[in-house]
Short mmCIF file of C-alpha atoms and ligand atoms in Angstrom, two decimals:
data_model
loop_
_atom_site.label_atom_id
_atom_site.label_comp_id
_atom_site.label_asym_id
_atom_site.label_seq_id
_atom_site.Cartn_x
_atom_site.Cartn_y
_atom_site.Cartn_z
CA MET A 849 1.83 -29.51 -4.38
CA LYS A 850 -1.46 -29.00 -6.20
CA ARG A 851 -0.91 -26.63 -9.11
CA ALA A 852 -3.75 -25.58 -11.41
CA LYS A 853 -3.18 -25.10 -15.14
CA VAL A 854 -3.54 -21.62 -16.60
CA ASN A 855 -6.48 -21.28 -19.04
CA GLN A 856 -8.21 -24.24 -17.48
CA ASN A 857 -11.88 -24.62 -18.33
CA ILE A 858 -13.29 -23.37 -15.07
CA ASN A 859 -16.86 -22.64 -14.08
CA LEU A 860 -16.81 -18.95 -13.18
CA LYS A 861 -20.14 -19.30 -11.35
CA GLU A 862 -18.49 -21.41 -8.65
CA TYR A 863 -16.48 -18.39 -7.47
CA SER A 864 -17.72 -15.81 -4.96
CA ASP A 865 -16.56 -13.41 -2.24
CA ILE A 866 -13.77 -10.88 -2.07
CA TRP A 867 -10.73 -11.99 -0.13
CA ILE A 868 -8.22 -9.64 1.41
CA ILE A 869 -4.91 -11.27 2.26
CA GLY A 870 -4.31 -9.64 5.64
CA GLU A 871 -0.71 -8.93 6.55
CA GLN A 872 0.79 -9.13 10.01
CA ARG A 873 4.34 -8.48 11.11
CA GLU A 874 5.38 -9.74 14.53
CA GLY A 875 1.70 -10.11 15.33
CA LYS A 876 0.70 -6.54 14.40
CA ILE A 877 -1.69 -6.01 11.49
CA HIS A 878 -0.16 -3.89 8.70
CA PRO A 879 -2.24 -0.75 7.83
CA VAL A 880 -2.51 -1.84 4.17
CA THR A 881 -4.92 -4.57 5.37
CA ILE A 882 -7.37 -1.90 6.60
CA GLU A 883 -6.99 -0.02 3.30
CA LEU A 884 -7.76 -3.18 1.31
CA ILE A 885 -10.79 -3.88 3.50
CA GLY A 886 -12.06 -0.37 2.65
CA GLU A 887 -11.60 -1.07 -1.06
CA GLY A 888 -13.03 -4.61 -0.78
CA LYS A 889 -16.19 -3.26 0.86
CA LYS A 890 -16.62 -0.73 -1.94
CA LEU A 891 -16.20 -3.44 -4.63
CA ALA A 892 -18.47 -5.89 -2.78
CA LYS A 893 -21.43 -3.53 -3.21
CA GLY A 894 -21.10 -3.79 -7.01
CA ILE A 895 -21.28 -7.60 -7.11
CA ASP A 896 -23.18 -8.37 -3.91
CA ASN A 897 -20.29 -10.37 -2.44
CA LYS A 898 -18.97 -10.87 1.07
CA VAL A 899 -15.67 -9.40 2.27
CA VAL A 900 -13.41 -12.00 3.86
CA VAL A 901 -9.98 -11.32 5.37
CA VAL A 902 -7.48 -14.19 5.42
CA VAL A 903 -4.61 -13.92 7.89
CA ALA A 904 -1.86 -16.46 8.44
CA GLY A 905 0.00 -16.44 11.76
CA TYR A 906 0.11 -17.85 15.27
CA GLU A 907 -1.09 -16.61 18.66
CA ILE A 908 -2.45 -13.35 17.24
CA ASP A 909 -6.11 -13.86 18.22
CA GLU A 910 -6.46 -10.38 19.76
CA GLU A 911 -5.25 -8.59 16.61
CA ILE A 912 -7.48 -10.83 14.46
CA ASN A 913 -10.55 -9.89 16.52
CA LYS A 914 -9.75 -6.17 16.12
CA LEU A 915 -10.18 -6.58 12.33
CA LEU A 916 -13.88 -7.40 12.82
CA TYR A 917 -14.33 -3.74 13.83
CA TYR A 918 -13.71 -2.70 10.23
CA GLY A 919 -17.00 -4.26 9.18
CA VAL A 920 -15.80 -7.41 7.41
CA ASP A 921 -18.16 -10.38 6.99
CA LYS A 922 -15.63 -12.99 8.01
CA ILE A 923 -12.01 -13.54 8.97
CA ILE A 924 -10.30 -16.80 8.13
CA TYR A 925 -7.41 -17.17 10.54
CA ILE A 926 -4.90 -19.80 9.34
CA SER A 927 -3.26 -20.63 12.64
CA SER A 928 -0.11 -22.72 13.01
CA PRO A 929 3.22 -22.51 14.87
CA LEU A 930 4.76 -22.96 11.40
CA LEU A 931 3.28 -19.58 10.42
CA LYS A 932 4.51 -17.61 13.45
CA ASN A 933 7.32 -16.11 11.38
CA PHE A 934 6.81 -15.16 7.76
CA SER A 935 8.10 -17.64 5.22
CA THR A 936 7.43 -17.46 1.49
CA ASP A 937 6.70 -21.20 1.26
CA GLY A 938 4.55 -21.44 4.38
CA TYR A 939 2.38 -18.41 3.66
CA ALA A 940 2.03 -18.90 -0.12
CA SER A 941 1.26 -22.63 0.22
CA SER A 942 -1.28 -22.38 3.04
CA ILE A 943 -3.15 -19.46 1.43
CA SER A 944 -3.18 -20.93 -2.09
CA ARG A 945 -4.49 -24.28 -0.83
CA LEU A 946 -7.36 -22.44 0.85
CA ILE A 947 -8.06 -20.49 -2.36
CA LEU A 948 -8.21 -23.72 -4.40
CA GLU A 949 -10.63 -25.21 -1.86
CA ARG A 950 -12.93 -22.21 -1.26
CA LYS A 951 -12.86 -20.44 -4.67
CA PRO A 952 -12.94 -16.68 -4.01
CA GLU A 953 -13.94 -14.40 -6.91
CA ILE A 954 -11.39 -11.66 -6.13
CA VAL A 955 -8.18 -11.72 -4.05
CA LEU A 956 -6.49 -8.46 -3.03
CA VAL A 957 -2.94 -8.36 -1.66
CA GLY A 958 -0.94 -5.41 -0.28
CA ALA A 959 2.03 -4.53 -2.51
CA THR A 960 4.42 -4.59 0.46
CA SER A 961 7.64 -6.60 0.45
CA ILE A 962 5.68 -9.58 1.82
CA GLY A 963 2.73 -9.13 -0.56
CA ARG A 964 5.01 -8.76 -3.58
CA ASP A 965 6.72 -11.96 -2.52
CA ILE A 966 3.69 -14.19 -2.01
CA GLY A 967 1.15 -12.57 -4.40
CA PRO A 968 2.65 -13.85 -7.69
CA ARG A 969 3.47 -17.23 -6.14
CA ILE A 970 -0.14 -17.68 -5.00
CA ALA A 971 -1.38 -16.64 -8.47
CA ALA A 972 0.93 -19.21 -10.10
CA LYS A 973 -0.09 -21.96 -7.67
CA VAL A 974 -3.82 -21.41 -8.26
CA GLY A 975 -3.41 -20.87 -12.02
CA THR A 976 -4.58 -17.30 -12.43
CA GLY A 977 -3.18 -13.90 -13.40
CA LEU A 978 -2.22 -11.00 -11.16
CA THR A 979 -2.16 -7.27 -11.83
CA ALA A 980 0.57 -5.66 -9.73
CA ASP A 981 0.52 -2.18 -8.17
CA CYS A 982 -3.06 -1.21 -9.04
CA THR A 983 -3.97 2.40 -8.33
CA LYS A 984 -7.69 1.96 -9.00
CA LEU A 985 -10.11 -0.97 -8.82
CA ASP A 986 -13.68 -1.07 -10.02
CA ILE A 987 -16.39 -3.50 -11.04
CA ASP A 988 -17.58 -3.59 -14.66
CA LYS A 989 -21.29 -2.82 -14.37
CA GLU A 990 -22.15 -5.01 -17.39
CA ASP A 991 -20.41 -8.29 -16.54
CA GLY A 992 -19.23 -7.87 -12.93
CA LYS A 993 -15.54 -8.34 -13.81
CA LEU A 994 -12.82 -6.64 -11.79
CA LEU A 995 -11.32 -3.67 -13.64
CA GLN A 996 -7.71 -3.35 -12.49
CA THR A 997 -6.06 -0.04 -13.37
CA ARG A 998 -2.33 0.61 -13.04
CA PRO A 999 0.27 2.93 -14.60
CA ALA A 1000 1.93 1.61 -17.77
CA PHE A 1001 4.71 2.80 -20.10
CA GLY A 1002 6.66 4.59 -17.36
CA GLY A 1003 3.49 6.08 -15.88
CA ASN A 1004 2.59 7.96 -19.05
CA LEU A 1005 -0.71 6.15 -19.47
CA MET A 1006 -3.08 4.16 -17.30
CA ALA A 1007 -3.92 0.59 -18.37
CA THR A 1008 -7.10 -1.18 -17.25
CA ILE A 1009 -6.56 -4.93 -17.10
CA ILE A 1010 -9.15 -7.71 -16.77
CA CYS A 1011 -8.84 -11.41 -16.02
CA PRO A 1012 -11.69 -12.85 -18.13
CA LYS A 1013 -11.08 -16.62 -18.07
CA ASN A 1014 -9.41 -17.48 -14.79
CA ARG A 1015 -10.30 -17.14 -11.16
CA PRO A 1016 -9.71 -15.64 -8.71
CA GLN A 1017 -9.07 -12.19 -10.16
CA MET A 1018 -5.94 -11.11 -8.27
CA ALA A 1019 -4.45 -7.66 -7.74
CA THR A 1020 -1.85 -6.06 -5.52
CA VAL A 1021 -2.31 -2.50 -4.27
CA ARG A 1022 0.45 -0.40 -2.73
CA PRO A 1023 0.11 0.92 0.83
CA GLY A 1024 -1.39 4.40 1.03
CA VAL A 1025 -3.28 4.19 -2.27
CA MET A 1026 -6.74 3.20 -0.99
CA LYS A 1027 -8.70 4.77 1.86
CA LYS A 1028 -8.86 2.87 5.13
CA ALA A 1029 -12.15 1.17 6.08
CA ALA A 1030 -14.16 3.05 8.70
CA HIS A 1031 -14.41 1.65 12.21
CA VAL A 1032 -17.78 0.10 13.11
CA ASP A 1033 -19.16 -0.05 16.69
CA ASN A 1034 -21.18 -3.25 16.37
CA PRO A 1035 -19.42 -5.72 14.08
CA SER A 1036 -21.53 -8.55 12.66
CA GLY A 1037 -18.70 -10.64 11.18
CA TYR A 1038 -17.05 -13.68 12.76
CA VAL A 1039 -13.70 -15.46 12.88
CA GLU A 1040 -13.16 -18.96 11.49
CA VAL A 1041 -9.95 -20.59 12.64
CA VAL A 1042 -8.52 -23.14 10.20
CA GLU A 1043 -5.46 -25.31 10.51
CA ALA A 1044 -2.67 -24.72 8.02
CA ASP A 1045 -2.54 -27.46 5.39
CA ILE A 1046 1.27 -27.54 5.52
CA THR A 1047 4.05 -29.42 7.26
CA GLU A 1048 7.63 -28.50 8.12
CA VAL A 1049 8.90 -30.01 4.86
CA ASP A 1050 6.82 -27.48 2.88
CA ILE A 1051 8.99 -24.66 4.27
CA LYS A 1052 12.38 -24.81 2.63
CA ALA A 1053 13.92 -21.68 4.22
CA LYS A 1054 14.21 -21.56 8.01
CA VAL A 1055 14.25 -18.36 10.08
CA VAL A 1056 17.38 -18.63 12.21
CA LYS A 1057 17.51 -15.13 13.68
CA ILE A 1058 15.68 -11.83 13.15
CA LEU A 1059 18.05 -8.84 13.08
CA LYS A 1060 16.51 -5.39 13.22
CA SER A 1061 17.98 -2.66 11.02
CA SER A 1062 19.79 0.04 13.00
CA LYS A 1063 18.72 2.58 10.37
CA LYS A 1064 15.91 4.92 11.46
CA THR A 1065 13.00 3.95 9.25
CA VAL A 1066 10.51 6.42 7.86
CA ASP A 1067 6.80 5.74 7.60
CA LEU A 1068 5.59 8.17 4.97
CA THR A 1069 2.22 6.43 4.56
CA GLU A 1070 1.09 7.40 8.08
CA ALA A 1071 2.62 10.94 8.11
CA LYS A 1072 0.26 13.91 8.45
CA ILE A 1073 2.85 16.40 7.19
CA ILE A 1074 5.51 15.68 4.57
CA VAL A 1075 8.16 18.13 3.42
CA SER A 1076 9.68 16.80 0.20
CA GLY A 1077 12.78 17.99 -1.58
CA GLY A 1078 13.52 17.70 -5.28
CA ARG A 1079 16.47 18.43 -7.55
CA GLY A 1080 15.95 22.11 -6.70
CA VAL A 1081 17.63 21.51 -3.30
CA LYS A 1082 20.83 21.17 -5.38
CA GLY A 1083 22.62 18.47 -3.36
CA PRO A 1084 22.61 16.33 -0.19
CA GLU A 1085 23.33 19.41 1.97
CA GLY A 1086 20.10 20.97 0.64
CA PHE A 1087 18.18 18.32 2.55
CA GLU A 1088 19.38 19.84 5.87
CA LEU A 1089 16.96 22.71 5.24
CA ILE A 1090 14.18 20.28 4.25
CA LYS A 1091 14.82 18.25 7.44
CA ALA A 1092 14.83 21.40 9.62
CA PHE A 1093 11.47 22.48 8.18
CA ALA A 1094 9.97 18.98 8.56
CA GLU A 1095 11.18 18.80 12.16
CA LYS A 1096 9.73 22.21 12.97
CA LEU A 1097 6.34 21.04 11.68
CA GLY A 1098 6.56 17.57 13.27
CA GLY A 1099 6.51 16.00 9.81
CA GLU A 1100 8.54 13.54 7.76
CA VAL A 1101 11.01 14.14 4.94
CA GLY A 1102 10.12 13.03 1.42
CA ALA A 1103 12.07 13.25 -1.82
CA SER A 1104 11.74 12.96 -5.57
CA ARG A 1105 13.39 10.05 -7.34
CA ALA A 1106 15.91 12.38 -8.95
CA CYS A 1107 17.41 13.03 -5.47
CA VAL A 1108 17.36 9.34 -4.53
CA ASP A 1109 19.01 8.36 -7.83
CA SER A 1110 21.68 11.01 -7.24
CA GLY A 1111 22.42 9.46 -3.83
CA TRP A 1112 21.40 12.63 -1.93
CA ILE A 1113 18.93 10.77 0.32
CA ASP A 1114 17.90 7.18 1.13
CA SER A 1115 15.31 5.51 -1.12
CA MET A 1116 12.91 5.04 1.82
CA HIS A 1117 12.12 8.78 1.44
CA GLN A 1118 11.09 8.51 -2.22
CA VAL A 1119 7.53 9.56 -3.03
CA GLY A 1120 5.91 8.55 -6.31
CA GLN A 1121 5.06 5.78 -8.68
CA THR A 1122 8.13 3.72 -7.81
CA GLY A 1123 8.42 5.09 -4.28
CA THR A 1124 5.80 5.45 -1.57
CA THR A 1125 2.22 6.60 -2.17
CA VAL A 1126 1.27 9.18 0.44
CA ARG A 1127 -1.85 11.12 1.42
CA PRO A 1128 -0.87 13.53 4.24
CA GLU A 1129 -2.86 16.54 5.41
CA ILE A 1130 -0.15 18.83 3.98
CA TYR A 1131 2.48 18.00 1.36
CA PHE A 1132 5.24 20.56 0.74
CA ALA A 1133 6.89 20.06 -2.68
CA CYS A 1134 10.14 22.05 -2.51
CA GLY A 1135 12.14 22.29 -5.73
CA ILE A 1136 10.10 19.51 -7.33
CA SER A 1137 8.92 20.03 -10.92
CA GLY A 1138 5.80 17.81 -10.67
CA ALA A 1139 6.58 14.97 -13.10
CA ILE A 1140 3.65 12.59 -13.62
CA GLN A 1141 5.49 9.80 -11.79
CA HIS A 1142 5.94 12.02 -8.73
CA LEU A 1143 2.32 13.22 -8.81
CA ALA A 1144 1.16 9.57 -8.91
CA GLY A 1145 2.40 9.21 -5.34
CA MET A 1146 1.19 12.43 -3.71
CA SER A 1147 -1.72 14.00 -5.60
CA ASP A 1148 -4.24 12.67 -3.05
CA SER A 1149 -2.68 14.82 -0.29
CA LYS A 1150 -5.29 17.07 1.33
CA TYR A 1151 -3.30 20.26 0.69
CA ILE A 1152 -0.29 20.62 -1.59
CA VAL A 1153 2.08 23.56 -1.16
CA ALA A 1154 4.62 24.06 -3.95
CA ILE A 1155 7.81 26.14 -3.76
CA ASN A 1156 9.54 26.52 -7.10
CA THR A 1157 11.54 29.19 -8.93
CA ASP A 1158 9.88 28.32 -12.26
CA PRO A 1159 6.31 29.69 -12.50
CA THR A 1160 5.59 27.28 -15.38
CA ALA A 1161 6.54 24.14 -13.39
CA PRO A 1162 3.74 21.51 -13.68
CA ILE A 1163 3.53 21.23 -9.86
CA PHE A 1164 1.72 24.60 -9.85
CA LYS A 1165 -1.16 22.98 -11.80
CA VAL A 1166 -1.91 20.54 -8.96
CA CYS A 1167 -1.01 22.55 -5.85
CA ASP A 1168 -3.44 24.35 -3.54
CA PHE A 1169 -0.87 27.02 -2.59
CA GLY A 1170 2.02 27.94 -4.86
CA ILE A 1171 5.04 30.07 -3.98
CA VAL A 1172 7.26 31.18 -6.87
CA GLY A 1173 10.65 31.64 -5.27
CA ASP A 1174 13.98 30.20 -4.19
CA LEU A 1175 13.46 27.52 -1.57
CA LYS A 1176 16.63 28.69 0.22
CA LYS A 1177 14.85 31.97 0.97
CA VAL A 1178 11.25 30.77 1.26
CA ILE A 1179 11.80 27.85 3.68
CA PRO A 1180 13.80 29.86 6.31
CA ALA A 1181 11.05 32.51 6.18
CA MET A 1182 8.42 29.79 6.75
CA ILE A 1183 10.42 28.29 9.63
CA GLU A 1184 10.57 31.75 11.21
CA GLU A 1185 6.81 32.13 10.78
CA VAL A 1186 6.16 28.76 12.43
CA GLU A 1187 8.42 29.77 15.35
CA ARG A 1188 6.40 32.97 15.76
CA ASN A 1189 3.11 31.01 15.71
CA LYS A 1190 4.00 28.33 18.24
CA GLU A 1191 0.43 27.01 18.25
CA PHE A 1192 0.73 25.65 14.70
CA GLU A 1193 -1.03 22.31 14.75
CA ILE A 1194 -2.57 19.89 12.25
C1 FAD B 2359 9.24 4.47 -14.67
C2 FAD B 2359 9.54 5.73 -13.93
C3 FAD B 2359 9.23 5.80 -12.58
C4 FAD B 2359 9.49 6.97 -11.87
N1 FAD B 2359 9.15 7.02 -10.54
C5 FAD B 2359 9.32 8.17 -9.88
C6 FAD B 2359 8.92 8.28 -8.51
O1 FAD B 2359 8.46 7.34 -7.88
N2 FAD B 2359 9.10 9.47 -7.91
C7 FAD B 2359 9.64 10.57 -8.53
O2 FAD B 2359 9.76 11.62 -7.89
N3 FAD B 2359 10.04 10.47 -9.81
C8 FAD B 2359 9.91 9.31 -10.49
N4 FAD B 2359 10.36 9.23 -11.76
C9 FAD B 2359 11.18 10.35 -12.30
C10 FAD B 2359 10.36 11.52 -12.79
O3 FAD B 2359 9.99 11.32 -14.14
C11 FAD B 2359 11.17 12.83 -12.70
O4 FAD B 2359 12.38 12.69 -13.40
C12 FAD B 2359 11.50 13.26 -11.26
O5 FAD B 2359 10.34 13.24 -10.47
C13 FAD B 2359 12.08 14.68 -11.29
O6 FAD B 2359 12.47 15.04 -10.01
P1 FAD B 2359 12.53 16.57 -9.57
O7 FAD B 2359 11.19 17.19 -9.71
O8 FAD B 2359 13.17 16.60 -8.24
O9 FAD B 2359 13.59 17.18 -10.59
P2 FAD B 2359 13.41 18.18 -11.79
O10 FAD B 2359 12.36 17.71 -12.73
O11 FAD B 2359 14.75 18.45 -12.31
O12 FAD B 2359 12.83 19.50 -11.09
C14 FAD B 2359 13.56 20.33 -10.25
C15 FAD B 2359 12.70 21.55 -9.98
O13 FAD B 2359 13.34 22.37 -9.02
C16 FAD B 2359 13.10 23.74 -9.37
N5 FAD B 2359 14.15 24.54 -8.72
C17 FAD B 2359 15.46 24.66 -9.08
N6 FAD B 2359 16.12 25.44 -8.19
C18 FAD B 2359 15.20 25.81 -7.26
C19 FAD B 2359 15.27 26.60 -6.08
N7 FAD B 2359 16.44 27.15 -5.67
N8 FAD B 2359 14.15 26.80 -5.36
C20 FAD B 2359 12.97 26.24 -5.76
N9 FAD B 2359 12.84 25.48 -6.87
C21 FAD B 2359 13.95 25.25 -7.59
C22 FAD B 2359 13.14 23.76 -10.89
O14 FAD B 2359 12.43 24.85 -11.39
C23 FAD B 2359 12.46 22.43 -11.21
O15 FAD B 2359 11.06 22.59 -11.41
C24 FAD B 2359 10.10 8.07 -12.51
C25 FAD B 2359 10.41 8.00 -13.87
C26 FAD B 2359 10.13 6.84 -14.56
C27 FAD B 2359 10.45 6.79 -16.03
#
C-alpha cells in the first residue's frame, strides 16, 4: 500500500478541486452528500475550483446520474463488484489511491458512521490531517486556505483549524449541518467511471450477511417537526406526553443528552453537539434548559418553541415563541388545540 509521509515537502500548487466523498447505502445516496455538495459549491466560488463528487459502489449508475442535477462539475464513479457492499478497506483504499493520483485541494466527508470510519484512514493513507465534525467551513480570503471550524473544550468555544503544509485539506461534517445543494434543471457536469485499484486481498473483512435492526429508527435530520423532551419531563414516563404531542403533529421525538444519559430514551433521539444536528420547520424544546451543547444541534431550526417553568432558562434567549409553564399542563392544552384545528399543516 502506498502511504505518504506526513509533513512531506509537497508542491501545494499541484492541488486543485474540491472533492466530496459521496456516500451510498444499498445503492441509495445518503442526504449528507447533497449537503456537502451545497457547501462545496459555496467554497468553490472563493478559490475558483471545480466541485467533484467521488462515489464508490457497483451497479448504481442511475443514482450516480441523479447527483448531476445538483450542479456538480464532475462525478468520479469508482465501480467494482468489490465495492458493492461497504468495507473499510475497500472504500478507504480505492478512494485514497485516487486522491494520491489526482491531487484534490479539499476533501469533504460526511461524519456518518461510514464517513467517520473511512475519513481518518484516508487522511492517514494520503499523509494529511483531518478536522472532524466541522460546523462551519470557509476560505481564507488572503491565502485561499480552508478554515475549518468546530466546537472545542466541550463546546464552550469554537476552534478554527487550518492545514497549512499538507494536502488535501480534509474535513468531516455531520449530517444536517450544511444546507442541501439546490436542484438544477440543466446540469452541465459529467460522470467519469473508473475501475477500483484494489483486489480481493485488499479487503480483509468479508460481509457474510446483512442483518437489519428490528428497532424502529428515527431520522431526525429529515424531520419537519421535532418535539424534544429534556430533564423537565422528569422520567421515562414523561416521554409518553412528548410522543403523543409529536404524533399529533406528525413529527419526530427528540431529547436532550441528560435524558439519554439517564436511560429515559434511546440515544438515536439525542439532539445536540454529540447527538444529531437538526433543522426542522418547528422545534419544540420541552423542559430543556438550552445548554450550549444542545443549542449547537438545533439553533438552525426555522422556528423554536420553548416550554419551561424557569423564565430565566437560556432557551428563552434563542426561541421564537416562549411559554413559561409546566409542560404537563401546557402540552395537553396544545394537543387539545391541535385537535380543534384539524387543518394544522406544515
Ligand atoms: C462534551 C459535551 C457534549 C454534550 N452534548 C450534548 C448534546 O449533544 N445534547 C444535549 O442535549 N446536551 C449535551 N451535553 C449536555 C449539556 O451540557 C446539558 O447538560 C444538557 O443539555 C442538559 O439537558 P436538559 O436541558 O434536559 O437538562 P437541564 O439543564 O437540567 O434542564 C431541565 C430544564 O427543565 C425545566 N423544567 C423542569 N421541570 C419542568 C416542567 N415541569 N415543565 C417545563 N420545564 C421544566 C427546568 O427549568 C430546566 O430548564 C453535552 C455536554 C458536554 C460536556
